[in-house]
Amino acid sequence: MARTALVTGGSRGIGAAISKALKAEGYNVAATYAGNDEAAANFTAETGIATYKWNVADYDESKAGIEKVEAEVGPIDIVVANAGITKDAPFHKMTPEQWHQVIDTNLTGVFNTVHPVWPGMRERKFGRVIVISSINGQKGQFAQVNYAATKAGDLGIVKSLAQEGARAGITANAICPGYIATEMVMAVPEKVRDSIVAQIPAGRLGEPEEIARCVAFLASDDSQFINGSTISANGAQFFS
Ligand code: CAA
């Protein structure tokens, strides 16, 4: 029977490419989204991938949503914690609200997404936890104290989960995308974006599909011995 994959933030940007790539590999895929009903409906119409709406920052909503996915699509074998937001500001201007919004979504959101699926993975002796971190969690970034803290935190999460899950057939790994051509990066002021591209030896932004292919590999049986790792996909912009 085909395995089931859950992709948070899976109807737009990198998440949409991941959902499509996993479907193409033959998995049953469910994608979550936070707010944009129209985009999600269009995504389902275009791809046939079921979408579910909940706020990853809320544990009870996440748990209830995951129970619904498991009842309707199947027990979740592969979880891709991809949902994330930015609230960029230089530190002297960053508000506590901007700090908490990003921590709640990007870091606590990973806990809220993985914790409810973990017992089932342990029971079935198979699981793939794939967390989408960021180059900015590895190197830090001007105006991203909040975001960089969450993305560095992701690396601690997967290294710890890897040790806990290894004997139960569960792997946990992170992917650190560099700057990828998505709405999030396009929202950066053009002048700043140009200066970022100038720092990428590949001379271009990455494509969402380049991250999706890393996820497809980590989701597969072939990756079983890769556990607690970080895959950097950044066009040689940064080596950790
Ligand atoms: N390094 C050094 N200095 C920088 C800088 C940088 N990367 N970016 C901006 N500055 C400087 C500016 O030159 C300016 O300096 P002056 O005051 O001397 O002119 C100052 O910082 C900007 O100060 P402002 O008060 O004008 O800043 P602001 O309140 O208007 O904020 C900003 C602007 C939010 C920082 C905006 O420039 C921005 O969005 N920068 C991009 C941040 C970024 O790279 N985010 C990554 C988003 S993509 C992503 O997160 C996906 C992923 O995982 C890779």
PDB file of N, CA, C and O in Angstrom, residues 61-93:
ATOM      1  N   GLU A  61      -5.245  22.396  17.189  1.00  0.00           N
ATOM      2  CA  GLU A  61      -5.684  22.408  15.781  1.00  0.00           C
ATOM      3  C   GLU A  61      -4.862  21.422  14.957  1.00  0.00           C
ATOM      4  O   GLU A  61      -5.385  20.708  14.107  1.00  0.00           O
ATOM      5  N   SER A  62      -3.557  21.404  15.200  1.00  0.00           N
ATOM      6  CA  SER A  62      -2.673  20.507  14.436  1.00  0.00           C
ATOM      7  C   SER A  62      -3.045  19.061  14.711  1.00  0.00           C
ATOM      8  O   SER A  62      -3.163  18.246  13.785  1.00  0.00           O
ATOM      9  N   LYS A  63      -3.256  18.731  15.978  1.00  0.00           N
ATOM     10  CA  LYS A  63      -3.560  17.345  16.359  1.00  0.00           C
ATOM     11  C   LYS A  63      -4.890  16.912  15.734  1.00  0.00           C
ATOM     12  O   LYS A  63      -4.985  15.821  15.153  1.00  0.00           O
ATOM     13  N   ALA A  64      -5.890  17.789  15.814  1.00  0.00           N
ATOM     14  CA  ALA A  64      -7.208  17.451  15.248  1.00  0.00           C
ATOM     15  C   ALA A  64      -7.100  17.308  13.734  1.00  0.00           C
ATOM     16  O   ALA A  64      -7.684  16.394  13.128  1.00  0.00           O
ATOM     17  N   GLY A  65      -6.340  18.205  13.102  1.00  0.00           N
ATOM     18  CA  GLY A  65      -6.177  18.151  11.647  1.00  0.00           C
ATOM     19  C   GLY A  65      -5.479  16.867  11.222  1.00  0.00           C
ATOM     20  O   GLY A  65      -5.861  16.216  10.244  1.00  0.00           O
ATOM     21  N   ILE A  66      -4.453  16.497  11.963  1.00  0.00           N
ATOM     22  CA  ILE A  66      -3.695  15.279  11.639  1.00  0.00           C
ATOM     23  C   ILE A  66      -4.581  14.047  11.804  1.00  0.00           C
ATOM     24  O   ILE A  66      -4.544  13.119  10.985  1.00  0.00           O
ATOM     25  N   GLU A  67      -5.423  14.046  12.835  1.00  0.00           N
ATOM     26  CA  GLU A  67      -6.356  12.903  13.016  1.00  0.00           C
ATOM     27  C   GLU A  67      -7.288  12.792  11.810  1.00  0.00           C
ATOM     28  O   GLU A  67      -7.594  11.698  11.332  1.00  0.00           O
ATOM     29  N   LYS A  68      -7.733  13.951  11.312  1.00  0.00           N
ATOM     30  CA  LYS A  68      -8.633  13.953  10.143  1.00  0.00           C
ATOM     31  C   LYS A  68      -7.891  13.398   8.908  1.00  0.00           C
ATOM     32  O   LYS A  68      -8.430  12.562   8.175  1.00  0.00           O
ATOM     33  N   VAL A  69      -6.668  13.871   8.689  1.00  0.00           N
ATOM     34  CA  VAL A  69      -5.875  13.382   7.542  1.00  0.00           C
ATOM     35  C   VAL A  69      -5.684  11.866   7.657  1.00  0.00           C
ATOM     36  O   VAL A  69      -5.852  11.126   6.678  1.00  0.00           O
ATOM     37  N   GLU A  70      -5.364  11.408   8.856  1.00  0.00           N
ATOM     38  CA  GLU A  70      -5.091   9.963   9.014  1.00  0.00           C
ATOM     39  C   GLU A  70      -6.352   9.140   8.758  1.00  0.00           C
ATOM     40  O   GLU A  70      -6.273   8.055   8.189  1.00  0.00           O
ATOM     41  N   ALA A  71      -7.519   9.695   9.140  1.00  0.00           N
ATOM     42  CA  ALA A  71      -8.784   8.979   8.905  1.00  0.00           C
ATOM     43  C   ALA A  71      -9.137   8.983   7.413  1.00  0.00           C
ATOM     44  O   ALA A  71      -9.635   7.997   6.877  1.00  0.00           O
ATOM     45  N   GLU A  72      -8.847  10.106   6.739  1.00  0.00           N
ATOM     46  CA  GLU A  72      -9.297  10.246   5.347  1.00  0.00           C
ATOM     47  C   GLU A  72      -8.257   9.782   4.311  1.00  0.00           C
ATOM     48  O   GLU A  72      -8.626   9.317   3.236  1.00  0.00           O
ATOM     49  N   VAL A  73      -6.976   9.962   4.625  1.00  0.00           N
ATOM     50  CA  VAL A  73      -5.933   9.657   3.622  1.00  0.00           C
ATOM     51  C   VAL A  73      -5.123   8.416   4.020  1.00  0.00           C
ATOM     52  O   VAL A  73      -4.839   7.563   3.183  1.00  0.00           O
ATOM     53  N   GLY A  74      -4.782   8.326   5.298  1.00  0.00           N
ATOM     54  CA  GLY A  74      -4.032   7.159   5.773  1.00  0.00           C
ATOM     55  C   GLY A  74      -3.060   7.562   6.868  1.00  0.00           C
ATOM     56  O   GLY A  74      -2.777   8.755   7.049  1.00  0.00           O
ATOM     57  N   PRO A  75      -2.530   6.573   7.598  1.00  0.00           N
ATOM     58  CA  PRO A  75      -1.549   6.863   8.652  1.00  0.00           C
ATOM     59  C   PRO A  75      -0.330   7.572   8.055  1.00  0.00           C
ATOM     60  O   PRO A  75       0.179   7.144   7.010  1.00  0.00           O
ATOM     61  N   ILE A  76       0.120   8.616   8.713  1.00  0.00           N
ATOM     62  CA  ILE A  76       1.191   9.441   8.132  1.00  0.00           C
ATOM     63  C   ILE A  76       2.559   8.788   8.374  1.00  0.00           C
ATOM     64  O   ILE A  76       2.982   8.598   9.511  1.00  0.00           O
ATOM     65  N   ASP A  77       3.215   8.445   7.272  1.00  0.00           N
ATOM     66  CA  ASP A  77       4.536   7.815   7.327  1.00  0.00           C
ATOM     67  C   ASP A  77       5.649   8.839   7.111  1.00  0.00           C
ATOM     68  O   ASP A  77       6.781   8.626   7.526  1.00  0.00           O
ATOM     69  N   ILE A  78       5.303   9.887   6.384  1.00  0.00           N
ATOM     70  CA  ILE A  78       6.299  10.903   6.016  1.00  0.00           C
ATOM     71  C   ILE A  78       5.713  12.258   6.380  1.00  0.00           C
ATOM     72  O   ILE A  78       4.606  12.595   5.949  1.00  0.00           O
ATOM     73  N   VAL A  79       6.433  13.003   7.198  1.00  0.00           N
ATOM     74  CA  VAL A  79       5.926  14.334   7.547  1.00  0.00           C
ATOM     75  C   VAL A  79       6.980  15.355   7.133  1.00  0.00           C
ATOM     76  O   VAL A  79       8.161  15.221   7.452  1.00  0.00           O
ATOM     77  N   VAL A  80       6.538  16.334   6.357  1.00  0.00           N
ATOM     78  CA  VAL A  80       7.440  17.395   5.908  1.00  0.00           C
ATOM     79  C   VAL A  80       6.984  18.692   6.577  1.00  0.00           C
ATOM     80  O   VAL A  80       5.930  19.248   6.243  1.00  0.00           O
ATOM     81  N   ALA A  81       7.771  19.129   7.563  1.00  0.00           N
ATOM     82  CA  ALA A  81       7.441  20.360   8.289  1.00  0.00           C
ATOM     83  C   ALA A  81       8.047  21.520   7.508  1.00  0.00           C
ATOM     84  O   ALA A  81       9.236  21.822   7.635  1.00  0.00           O
ATOM     85  N   ASN A  82       7.224  22.102   6.681  1.00  0.00           N
ATOM     86  CA  ASN A  82       7.697  23.125   5.741  1.00  0.00           C
ATOM     87  C   ASN A  82       7.111  24.505   6.037  1.00  0.00           C
ATOM     88  O   ASN A  82       7.712  25.516   5.682  1.00  0.00           O
ATOM     89  N   ALA A  83       5.952  24.539   6.693  1.00  0.00           N
ATOM     90  CA  ALA A  83       5.253  25.828   6.870  1.00  0.00           C
ATOM     91  C   ALA A  83       6.145  26.830   7.605  1.00  0.00           C
ATOM     92  O   ALA A  83       6.745  26.490   8.619  1.00  0.00           O
ATOM     93  N   GLY A  84       6.237  28.017   7.069  1.00  0.00           N
ATOM     94  CA  GLY A  84       7.062  29.025   7.726  1.00  0.00           C
ATOM     95  C   GLY A  84       6.720  30.424   7.247  1.00  0.00           C
ATOM     96  O   GLY A  84       6.178  30.608   6.157  1.00  0.00           O
ATOM     97  N   ILE A  85       7.029  31.393   8.097  1.00  0.00           N
ATOM     98  CA  ILE A  85       6.767  32.800   7.757  1.00  0.00           C
ATOM     99  C   ILE A  85       8.016  33.634   8.063  1.00  0.00           C
ATOM    100  O   ILE A  85       8.896  33.184   8.796  1.00  0.00           O
ATOM    101  N   THR A  86       8.047  34.810   7.481  1.00  0.00           N
ATOM    102  CA  THR A  86       9.075  35.786   7.874  1.00  0.00           C
ATOM    103  C   THR A  86       8.388  37.042   8.403  1.00  0.00           C
ATOM    104  O   THR A  86       7.296  37.401   7.939  1.00  0.00           O
ATOM    105  N   LYS A  87       9.003  37.676   9.366  1.00  0.00           N
ATOM    106  CA  LYS A  87       8.607  39.015   9.854  1.00  0.00           C
ATOM    107  C   LYS A  87       9.923  39.749  10.061  1.00  0.00           C
ATOM    108  O   LYS A  87      10.400  39.917  11.180  1.00  0.00           O
ATOM    109  N   ASP A  88      10.548  40.114   8.931  1.00  0.00           N
ATOM    110  CA  ASP A  88      11.907  40.658   8.995  1.00  0.00           C
ATOM    111  C   ASP A  88      11.926  42.093   9.517  1.00  0.00           C
ATOM    112  O   ASP A  88      11.095  42.928   9.123  1.00  0.00           O
ATOM    113  N   ALA A  89      12.885  42.371  10.346  1.00  0.00           N
ATOM    114  CA  ALA A  89      13.136  43.745  10.810  1.00  0.00           C
ATOM    115  C   ALA A  89      14.498  43.758  11.480  1.00  0.00           C
ATOM    116  O   ALA A  89      14.866  42.773  12.140  1.00  0.00           O
ATOM    117  N   PRO A  90      15.245  44.865  11.325  1.00  0.00           N
ATOM    118  CA  PRO A  90      16.483  44.967  12.095  1.00  0.00           C
ATOM    119  C   PRO A  90      16.146  44.821  13.583  1.00  0.00           C
ATOM    120  O   PRO A  90      15.054  45.205  14.004  1.00  0.00           O
ATOM    121  N   PHE A  91      17.068  44.245  14.335  1.00  0.00           N
ATOM    122  CA  PHE A  91      16.763  43.865  15.725  1.00  0.00           C
ATOM    123  C   PHE A  91      16.250  45.042  16.548  1.00  0.00           C
ATOM    124  O   PHE A  91      15.333  44.898  17.364  1.00  0.00           O
ATOM    125  N   HIS A  92      16.826  46.231  16.312  1.00  0.00           N
ATOM    126  CA  HIS A  92      16.403  47.375  17.130  1.00  0.00           C
ATOM    127  C   HIS A  92      14.962  47.789  16.831  1.00  0.00           C
ATOM    128  O   HIS A  92      14.360  48.519  17.598  1.00  0.00           O
ATOM    129  N   LYS A  93      14.431  47.292  15.705  1.00  0.00           N
ATOM    130  CA  LYS A  93      13.032  47.604  15.365  1.00  0.00           C
ATOM    131  C   LYS A  93      12.106  46.410  15.562  1.00  0.00           C
ATOM    132  O   LYS A  93      10.895  46.532  15.425  1.00  0.00           O
TER     133      LYS A  93
END
